[in-house]
């Protein structure tokens, strides 16, 4: 690989990493901030889901536009948008419960900022396309792994940075500082892209790609569902992401109930990011070639069932240390299951259908990330206010039950795969 291409990969990694630091700062705070501004269960669920919903809609749109105008302008536009909306998030937080700006209350401004940040942050696939532009087939996997590394490291260090700007006291008023810090970091990434990032897409490639992109490939979706094996993989992937999204979106509310201050809450999210980085970058990557995708996926689902059950136990016991002890089980389980299912999806798809079917898989996962937070927070808040019978740990019991269904589907997948191989 030439020095210029290596520099391009490094710059993409740095810009995505800096931008994801901002995401890692805001995400752990959002449920608590929404609750502070008196959002009900459904409203808070919609607030959490709004970011993923915008990414689901706009990621393919930005991808199509980048095929025409180039990757660099779209990446810069996304980073500038993140800068603006993270700054607005900080400002909205500073308004207080009764505050208004332009006749709009703070909670409505939180919605506007998350919708805007979701639109602006939907450029990660464009960053992946940038890597595809400047790498050959042999280098592509390593290049794409940089995005995963940026996610893991950003989600680890973002909460650690955020922890320095919030109170260590339980029940303290939400601080506007994390939003402003995320704004500054995204602004730094935008400036880096403006002054240092070269364009990766040449005109000939642009004209070719512009003819091939679709928002949602209906033909690929029908093809995927026509094969039982592919349908089982997609459904299992949906359930896995849905259950994990329930856990992820309600964790900061659970820690609040357990008496975690905002700073301690940041530390627990940094802890999760660190586990994800280690398990995805070292453990799972080395084990999959040895044990195979099916066994790794099966083990991951079993770990998710056990881990979610134990999180429920930790929540009911109110034990700070028990929660820290059991969190790695479900996180490692998710780290093992997701790449295994993605690989199985690819292995069971013909070469000429790879792009379409994998795109369907991404859409299914995106839908799960929209619906999972909505369901999880409604369960959490509903049990909290008595609208639903149960406890605040209901999202984790339900998540474990969902993963038991995933375990049954995974067992069926083995039979279906064997039949396909025999035929």
Short mmCIF file of C-alpha atoms in Angstrom, two decimals:
data_model
loop_
_atom_site.label_atom_id
_atom_site.label_comp_id
_atom_site.label_asym_id
_atom_site.label_seq_id
_atom_site.Cartn_x
_atom_site.Cartn_y
_atom_site.Cartn_z
CA UNK A 1 0.00 0.00 0.00
CA UNK A 2 1.32 3.48 -0.91
CA UNK A 3 2.19 6.06 1.72
CA UNK A 4 -0.68 8.26 0.52
CA UNK A 5 -3.22 5.49 1.05
CA UNK A 6 -1.81 4.68 4.47
CA UNK A 7 -2.15 8.34 5.39
CA UNK A 8 -5.76 8.30 4.15
CA UNK A 9 -6.57 5.26 6.29
CA UNK A 10 -4.98 6.87 9.33
CA UNK A 11 -6.92 10.11 8.81
CA UNK A 12 -10.22 8.25 8.42
CA UNK A 13 -9.51 6.32 11.62
CA UNK A 14 -8.70 9.51 13.53
CA UNK A 15 -11.73 11.46 12.29
CA UNK A 16 -14.15 8.58 12.99
CA UNK A 17 -12.53 7.97 16.39
CA UNK A 18 -12.81 11.64 17.44
CA UNK A 19 -16.42 11.80 16.27
CA UNK A 20 -17.27 8.61 18.18
CA UNK A 21 -15.75 10.09 21.33
CA UNK A 22 -18.63 12.57 21.19
CA UNK A 23 -21.14 9.75 20.73
CA UNK A 24 -19.62 7.91 23.71
CA UNK A 25 -19.95 11.03 25.85
CA UNK A 26 -23.63 11.69 25.10
CA UNK A 27 -25.12 8.16 24.98
CA UNK A 28 -24.71 7.24 28.69
CA UNK A 29 -26.33 10.55 29.71
CA UNK A 30 -29.31 10.59 27.38
CA UNK A 31 -31.80 8.39 29.30
CA UNK A 32 -31.07 10.23 32.55
CA UNK A 33 -31.39 13.63 30.92
CA UNK A 34 -34.66 12.65 29.25
CA UNK A 35 -36.00 11.43 32.59
CA UNK A 36 -34.85 14.68 34.28
CA UNK A 37 -36.95 16.60 31.76
CA UNK A 38 -39.94 14.39 32.72
CA UNK A 39 -40.19 12.25 29.60
CA UNK A 40 -42.64 9.35 30.02
CA UNK A 41 -41.77 5.78 29.07
CA UNK A 42 -42.92 6.01 25.45
CA UNK A 43 -41.43 9.48 24.97
CA UNK A 44 -38.09 8.47 26.43
CA UNK A 45 -38.07 5.35 24.27
CA UNK A 46 -38.69 7.45 21.17
CA UNK A 47 -35.91 9.83 22.23
CA UNK A 48 -33.48 6.91 22.49
CA UNK A 49 -34.68 5.38 19.18
CA UNK A 50 -34.63 8.62 17.19
CA UNK A 51 -30.87 8.54 16.56
CA UNK A 52 -30.95 5.00 15.12
CA UNK A 53 -34.09 5.74 13.12
CA UNK A 54 -32.37 8.67 11.39
CA UNK A 55 -29.30 6.53 10.70
CA UNK A 56 -31.52 3.83 9.16
CA UNK A 57 -33.08 6.41 6.82
CA UNK A 58 -30.07 8.56 5.98
CA UNK A 59 -27.12 6.12 5.81
CA UNK A 60 -28.09 4.87 2.31
CA UNK A 61 -29.00 8.43 1.24
CA UNK A 62 -25.57 9.75 2.23
CA UNK A 63 -24.03 6.71 0.52
CA UNK A 64 -25.81 7.47 -2.76
CA UNK A 65 -24.87 11.14 -2.63
CA UNK A 66 -21.23 10.30 -1.84
CA UNK A 67 -21.15 8.08 -4.94
CA UNK A 68 -21.96 11.20 -6.98
CA UNK A 69 -20.15 14.07 -5.25
CA UNK A 70 -17.35 12.20 -3.46
CA UNK A 71 -16.74 10.85 0.05
CA UNK A 72 -14.88 13.87 1.44
CA UNK A 73 -17.74 16.45 1.19
CA UNK A 74 -20.22 14.07 2.87
CA UNK A 75 -17.82 13.19 5.69
CA UNK A 76 -17.10 16.88 6.33
CA UNK A 77 -20.83 17.73 6.23
CA UNK A 78 -21.57 14.95 8.73
CA UNK A 79 -18.86 16.10 11.13
CA UNK A 80 -19.99 19.73 10.93
CA UNK A 81 -23.56 18.57 11.60
CA UNK A 82 -22.42 16.58 14.63
CA UNK A 83 -20.58 19.66 15.90
CA UNK A 84 -23.73 21.80 15.67
CA UNK A 85 -26.12 19.28 17.19
CA UNK A 86 -23.87 18.25 20.08
CA UNK A 87 -23.51 21.94 20.88
CA UNK A 88 -27.29 22.28 20.76
CA UNK A 89 -27.56 19.28 23.07
CA UNK A 90 -25.43 21.08 25.64
CA UNK A 91 -27.51 24.25 25.25
CA UNK A 92 -30.81 22.35 25.55
CA UNK A 93 -29.57 20.74 28.76
CA UNK A 94 -28.75 24.17 30.21
CA UNK A 95 -32.34 25.40 29.73
CA UNK A 96 -33.65 23.45 32.74
CA UNK A 97 -37.06 21.83 33.15
CA UNK A 98 -39.06 25.02 32.62
CA UNK A 99 -36.71 26.69 30.15
CA UNK A 100 -37.79 27.67 26.63
CA UNK A 101 -35.93 28.75 23.51
CA UNK A 102 -37.74 30.06 20.44
CA UNK A 103 -40.97 28.93 22.11
CA UNK A 104 -39.75 25.30 22.33
CA UNK A 105 -39.14 23.45 25.61
CA UNK A 106 -35.95 21.64 26.59
CA UNK A 107 -37.32 18.12 25.98
CA UNK A 108 -38.36 19.03 22.43
CA UNK A 109 -34.89 20.47 21.86
CA UNK A 110 -33.39 17.18 23.03
CA UNK A 111 -35.43 15.43 20.33
CA UNK A 112 -34.25 17.92 17.70
CA UNK A 113 -30.62 17.45 18.69
CA UNK A 114 -30.81 13.64 18.62
CA UNK A 115 -32.61 13.62 15.27
CA UNK A 116 -30.01 16.00 13.87
CA UNK A 117 -27.10 14.03 15.36
CA UNK A 118 -28.56 10.82 13.88
CA UNK A 119 -28.72 12.40 10.41
CA UNK A 120 -25.20 13.79 10.73
CA UNK A 121 -23.81 10.56 12.20
CA UNK A 122 -25.22 8.39 9.40
CA UNK A 123 -21.98 8.86 7.46
CA UNK A 124 -20.13 5.87 8.95
CA UNK A 125 -20.98 3.75 5.84
CA UNK A 126 -19.48 6.59 3.78
CA UNK A 127 -16.28 6.25 5.82
CA UNK A 128 -16.38 2.51 5.07
CA UNK A 129 -16.81 3.33 1.37
CA UNK A 130 -13.77 5.64 1.61
CA UNK A 131 -11.73 2.69 2.92
CA UNK A 132 -13.06 0.48 0.11
CA UNK A 133 -11.95 3.12 -2.42
CA UNK A 134 -8.32 3.16 -1.27
CA UNK A 135 -7.72 -0.52 -0.40
CA UNK A 136 -7.33 -3.61 -2.52
CA UNK A 137 -9.15 -6.93 -1.86
CA UNK A 138 -6.30 -8.26 0.31
CA UNK A 139 -6.17 -5.10 2.43
CA UNK A 140 -9.94 -4.51 2.65
CA UNK A 141 -10.58 -6.56 5.79
CA UNK A 142 -7.82 -4.86 7.75
CA UNK A 143 -9.01 -1.47 6.55
CA UNK A 144 -12.60 -2.11 7.61
CA UNK A 145 -11.37 -3.33 10.98
CA UNK A 146 -10.19 0.24 11.63
CA UNK A 147 -13.83 1.37 11.82
CA UNK A 148 -14.57 -1.34 14.38
CA UNK A 149 -11.49 -0.33 16.34
CA UNK A 150 -12.57 3.32 16.25
CA UNK A 151 -15.98 2.29 17.61
CA UNK A 152 -14.52 0.27 20.45
CA UNK A 153 -11.87 2.79 21.47
CA UNK A 154 -14.23 5.76 21.06
CA UNK A 155 -16.87 4.05 23.19
CA UNK A 156 -14.24 3.38 25.85
CA UNK A 157 -12.61 6.80 26.04
CA UNK A 158 -15.72 8.89 25.32
CA UNK A 159 -17.32 7.97 28.67
CA UNK A 160 -13.99 8.46 30.44
CA UNK A 161 -13.75 11.99 29.05
CA UNK A 162 -17.39 12.65 29.90
CA UNK A 163 -16.81 11.51 33.48
CA UNK A 164 -14.50 14.49 34.04
CA UNK A 165 -17.32 16.94 33.28
CA UNK A 166 -20.17 15.63 35.42
CA UNK A 167 -20.86 15.52 39.14
CA UNK A 168 -19.80 12.64 41.36
CA UNK A 169 -22.84 13.33 43.58
CA UNK A 170 -25.99 11.22 43.29
CA UNK A 171 -29.04 13.14 42.05
CA UNK A 172 -27.05 16.16 40.81
CA UNK A 173 -28.62 18.45 38.18
CA UNK A 174 -27.62 17.38 34.63
CA UNK A 175 -24.59 19.26 33.33
CA UNK A 176 -24.43 20.95 29.92
CA UNK A 177 -20.64 20.47 29.76
CA UNK A 178 -20.61 16.95 28.17
CA UNK A 179 -22.59 18.24 25.18
CA UNK A 180 -20.16 21.10 24.67
CA UNK A 181 -17.16 18.77 25.00
CA UNK A 182 -18.67 16.45 22.35
CA UNK A 183 -19.24 19.53 20.17
CA UNK A 184 -15.57 20.56 20.44
CA UNK A 185 -14.33 17.05 19.64
CA UNK A 186 -16.54 16.76 16.54
CA UNK A 187 -15.37 20.23 15.49
CA UNK A 188 -11.76 19.06 15.74
CA UNK A 189 -12.56 16.05 13.54
CA UNK A 190 -14.28 18.35 11.02
CA UNK A 191 -11.25 20.66 10.84
CA UNK A 192 -8.94 17.68 10.39
CA UNK A 193 -11.07 16.46 7.49
CA UNK A 194 -11.28 19.91 5.87
CA UNK A 195 -7.54 20.55 5.91
CA UNK A 196 -6.00 17.08 5.68
CA UNK A 197 -8.39 14.46 4.24
CA UNK A 198 -7.99 13.87 0.47
CA UNK A 199 -10.81 12.69 -1.78
CA UNK A 200 -10.81 8.92 -2.42
CA UNK A 201 -13.32 8.56 -5.25
CA UNK A 202 -12.35 9.06 -8.88
CA UNK A 203 -14.84 10.16 -11.51
CA UNK A 204 -14.99 6.81 -13.35
CA UNK A 205 -15.79 4.88 -10.16
CA UNK A 206 -18.36 7.52 -9.21
CA UNK A 207 -20.28 7.09 -12.47
CA UNK A 208 -20.27 3.30 -12.07
CA UNK A 209 -21.46 3.34 -8.44
CA UNK A 210 -24.20 5.90 -9.03
CA UNK A 211 -26.07 3.33 -11.14
CA UNK A 212 -25.99 0.56 -8.52
CA UNK A 213 -27.22 1.96 -5.19
CA UNK A 214 -30.72 1.39 -3.80
CA UNK A 215 -32.24 2.56 -0.52
CA UNK A 216 -33.75 -0.83 0.25
CA UNK A 217 -33.34 -3.67 -2.22
CA UNK A 218 -36.77 -5.37 -2.29
CA UNK A 219 -35.54 -8.10 -4.65
CA UNK A 220 -32.74 -9.02 -2.24
CA UNK A 221 -35.18 -9.04 0.66
CA UNK A 222 -37.49 -11.47 -1.17
CA UNK A 223 -34.54 -13.63 -2.13
CA UNK A 224 -33.34 -13.72 1.46
CA UNK A 225 -36.72 -14.80 2.81
CA UNK A 226 -37.16 -17.44 0.12
CA UNK A 227 -34.41 -19.54 1.75
CA UNK A 228 -35.19 -20.86 5.26
CA UNK A 229 -31.52 -20.77 6.26
CA UNK A 230 -31.15 -17.06 5.42
CA UNK A 231 -34.47 -16.23 7.07
CA UNK A 232 -33.39 -17.95 10.30
CA UNK A 233 -30.09 -16.07 10.35
CA UNK A 234 -31.82 -12.73 9.80
CA UNK A 235 -34.41 -13.39 12.49
CA UNK A 236 -31.76 -14.54 14.98
CA UNK A 237 -29.71 -11.43 14.19
CA UNK A 238 -32.76 -9.22 14.77
CA UNK A 239 -33.52 -10.84 18.14
CA UNK A 240 -29.88 -10.59 19.27
CA UNK A 241 -29.59 -6.90 18.41
CA UNK A 242 -33.05 -6.16 19.84
CA UNK A 243 -32.21 -7.78 23.20
CA UNK A 244 -28.83 -6.03 23.43
CA UNK A 245 -30.36 -2.67 22.48
CA UNK A 246 -32.88 -3.10 25.33
CA UNK A 247 -30.00 -3.64 27.74
CA UNK A 248 -27.87 -0.80 26.37
CA UNK A 249 -30.65 1.81 26.43
CA UNK A 250 -31.87 1.07 29.97
CA UNK A 251 -28.55 0.49 31.72
CA UNK A 252 -28.05 4.12 32.75
CA UNK A 253 -31.60 4.15 34.21
CA UNK A 254 -30.83 0.97 36.15
CA UNK A 255 -27.59 2.43 37.51
CA UNK A 256 -29.53 5.53 38.52
CA UNK A 257 -31.95 3.37 40.48
CA UNK A 258 -28.97 1.67 42.11
CA UNK A 259 -27.63 5.05 43.21
CA UNK A 260 -24.83 5.50 40.66
CA UNK A 261 -23.88 9.17 40.21
CA UNK A 262 -23.43 10.46 36.65
CA UNK A 263 -19.65 10.01 36.92
CA UNK A 264 -19.96 6.38 38.08
CA UNK A 265 -22.42 5.78 35.23
CA UNK A 266 -19.82 7.00 32.75
CA UNK A 267 -17.27 4.61 34.24
CA UNK A 268 -19.55 1.62 33.75
CA UNK A 269 -20.07 2.51 30.07
CA UNK A 270 -16.30 2.90 29.63
CA UNK A 271 -15.96 -0.54 31.22
CA UNK A 272 -18.39 -1.97 28.64
CA UNK A 273 -16.49 -0.28 25.80
CA UNK A 274 -13.23 -1.77 27.07
CA UNK A 275 -14.76 -5.28 27.20
CA UNK A 276 -16.16 -4.86 23.67
CA UNK A 277 -12.77 -3.76 22.38
CA UNK A 278 -10.93 -6.72 23.93
CA UNK A 279 -13.54 -9.34 23.04
CA UNK A 280 -13.99 -8.20 19.43
CA UNK A 281 -10.37 -7.36 18.74
CA UNK A 282 -8.69 -10.32 20.42
CA UNK A 283 -10.93 -13.08 21.80
CA UNK A 284 -13.61 -13.57 19.13
CA UNK A 285 -11.34 -12.82 16.16
CA UNK A 286 -8.97 -15.61 17.23
CA UNK A 287 -11.59 -18.15 18.27
CA UNK A 288 -13.93 -18.04 15.25
CA UNK A 289 -11.44 -19.73 12.85
CA UNK A 290 -10.89 -22.50 15.41
CA UNK A 291 -14.43 -23.29 16.57
CA UNK A 292 -16.44 -22.12 13.55
CA UNK A 293 -19.21 -19.59 13.13
CA UNK A 294 -22.07 -21.84 14.21
CA UNK A 295 -20.50 -22.92 17.53
CA UNK A 296 -19.27 -19.40 18.26
CA UNK A 297 -22.74 -17.98 17.61
CA UNK A 298 -24.36 -20.66 19.77
CA UNK A 299 -21.92 -19.98 22.63
CA UNK A 300 -22.55 -16.25 22.28
CA UNK A 301 -26.31 -16.66 22.57
CA UNK A 302 -25.95 -18.87 25.65
CA UNK A 303 -23.70 -16.23 27.23
CA UNK A 304 -26.25 -13.52 26.41
CA UNK A 305 -29.08 -15.50 28.06
CA UNK A 306 -26.98 -16.09 31.18
CA UNK A 307 -25.60 -12.54 31.25
CA UNK A 308 -28.99 -10.82 30.93
CA UNK A 309 -30.45 -13.04 33.67
CA UNK A 310 -27.56 -12.16 35.98
CA UNK A 311 -27.93 -8.43 35.24
CA UNK A 312 -31.53 -8.81 36.41
CA UNK A 313 -30.32 -10.54 39.57
CA UNK A 314 -27.74 -7.78 40.18
CA UNK A 315 -30.39 -5.12 39.66
CA UNK A 316 -32.77 -6.70 42.14
CA UNK A 317 -30.00 -7.19 44.70
CA UNK A 318 -28.84 -3.60 44.36
CA UNK A 319 -25.23 -4.79 44.30
CA UNK A 320 -22.75 -2.42 42.64
CA UNK A 321 -19.98 -5.04 42.55
CA UNK A 322 -22.21 -7.85 41.27
CA UNK A 323 -23.31 -5.69 38.33
CA UNK A 324 -19.67 -5.04 37.40
CA UNK A 325 -18.91 -8.77 37.73
CA UNK A 326 -21.73 -10.01 35.46
CA UNK A 327 -21.70 -7.33 32.73
CA UNK A 328 -18.85 -8.97 30.75
CA UNK A 329 -20.90 -12.15 30.24
CA UNK A 330 -23.61 -10.58 28.07
CA UNK A 331 -21.18 -8.16 26.39
CA UNK A 332 -18.80 -10.97 25.34
CA UNK A 333 -21.84 -13.00 24.25
CA UNK A 334 -22.99 -10.19 21.97
CA UNK A 335 -19.43 -9.75 20.64
CA UNK A 336 -19.35 -13.45 19.72
CA UNK A 337 -22.85 -13.68 18.25
CA UNK A 338 -22.90 -10.68 15.92
CA UNK A 339 -19.85 -11.43 13.71
CA UNK A 340 -20.75 -15.13 13.67
CA UNK A 341 -24.22 -14.41 12.29
CA UNK A 342 -22.84 -11.91 9.76
CA UNK A 343 -20.33 -14.49 8.57
CA UNK A 344 -23.00 -17.22 8.37
CA UNK A 345 -25.18 -14.87 6.34
CA UNK A 346 -22.36 -14.31 3.87
CA UNK A 347 -21.33 -17.99 3.71
CA UNK A 348 -24.90 -19.08 2.91
CA UNK A 349 -25.38 -16.48 0.16
CA UNK A 350 -24.27 -16.87 -3.45
CA UNK A 351 -21.54 -14.56 -4.75
CA UNK A 352 -23.88 -12.56 -7.00
CA UNK A 353 -26.28 -11.86 -4.07
CA UNK A 354 -23.72 -10.91 -1.39
CA UNK A 355 -24.22 -7.15 -1.51
CA UNK A 356 -28.00 -7.26 -1.53
CA UNK A 357 -28.45 -9.87 1.20
CA UNK A 358 -25.81 -8.33 3.49
CA UNK A 359 -27.55 -4.99 2.98
CA UNK A 360 -30.81 -6.60 4.12
CA UNK A 361 -28.96 -7.87 7.19
CA UNK A 362 -27.78 -4.35 8.01
CA UNK A 363 -31.34 -3.03 7.62
CA UNK A 364 -32.71 -5.73 9.94
CA UNK A 365 -30.12 -4.85 12.60
CA UNK A 366 -30.93 -1.15 12.23
CA UNK A 367 -34.63 -1.85 12.80
CA UNK A 368 -33.75 -3.82 15.93
CA UNK A 369 -31.75 -0.83 17.22
CA UNK A 370 -34.80 1.36 16.70
CA UNK A 371 -37.34 -0.97 18.32
CA UNK A 372 -35.12 -2.36 21.11
CA UNK A 373 -34.66 0.92 23.04
CA UNK A 374 -38.34 1.76 22.63
CA UNK A 375 -39.45 -1.60 24.08
CA UNK A 376 -36.80 -1.64 26.81
CA UNK A 377 -37.57 1.83 28.16
CA UNK A 378 -41.34 1.28 28.04
CA UNK A 379 -40.81 -1.91 30.09
CA UNK A 380 -38.50 -0.12 32.53
CA UNK A 381 -40.64 2.98 33.01
CA UNK A 382 -43.90 1.01 32.96
CA UNK A 383 -42.84 -1.17 35.87
CA UNK A 384 -41.41 1.86 37.64
CA UNK A 385 -44.72 3.72 37.66
CA UNK A 386 -46.94 0.65 38.11
CA UNK A 387 -48.42 0.65 34.59
CA UNK A 388 -46.90 -2.81 34.00
CA UNK A 389 -46.52 -5.50 36.64
CA UNK A 390 -42.95 -6.47 37.32
CA UNK A 391 -39.70 -4.81 38.36
CA UNK A 392 -37.23 -2.35 36.88
CA UNK A 393 -35.21 -5.35 35.76
CA UNK A 394 -38.02 -6.50 33.42
CA UNK A 395 -36.08 -5.48 30.25
CA UNK A 396 -33.35 -7.98 31.18
CA UNK A 397 -35.74 -10.84 31.98
CA UNK A 398 -37.52 -10.18 28.67
CA UNK A 399 -34.17 -9.91 26.87
CA UNK A 400 -33.10 -13.30 28.28
CA UNK A 401 -36.40 -14.83 27.11
CA UNK A 402 -35.88 -13.35 23.65
CA UNK A 403 -32.40 -14.87 23.50
CA UNK A 404 -33.81 -18.26 24.52
CA UNK A 405 -35.94 -18.01 21.39
CA UNK A 406 -32.76 -17.07 19.53
CA UNK A 407 -31.13 -20.22 20.90
CA UNK A 408 -33.96 -22.34 19.47
CA UNK A 409 -33.63 -20.60 16.10
CA UNK A 410 -29.86 -21.14 16.15
CA UNK A 411 -30.41 -24.86 16.72
CA UNK A 412 -32.75 -24.90 13.74
CA UNK A 413 -30.12 -23.08 11.75
CA UNK A 414 -27.71 -26.01 12.19
CA UNK A 415 -30.27 -28.41 10.69
CA UNK A 416 -31.07 -26.01 7.85
CA UNK A 417 -27.40 -25.48 7.05
CA UNK A 418 -26.73 -29.22 6.98
CA UNK A 419 -29.61 -29.72 4.53
CA UNK A 420 -28.28 -26.98 2.27
CA UNK A 421 -24.81 -28.54 2.31
CA UNK A 422 -26.24 -32.00 1.51
CA UNK A 423 -28.20 -30.64 -1.41
#
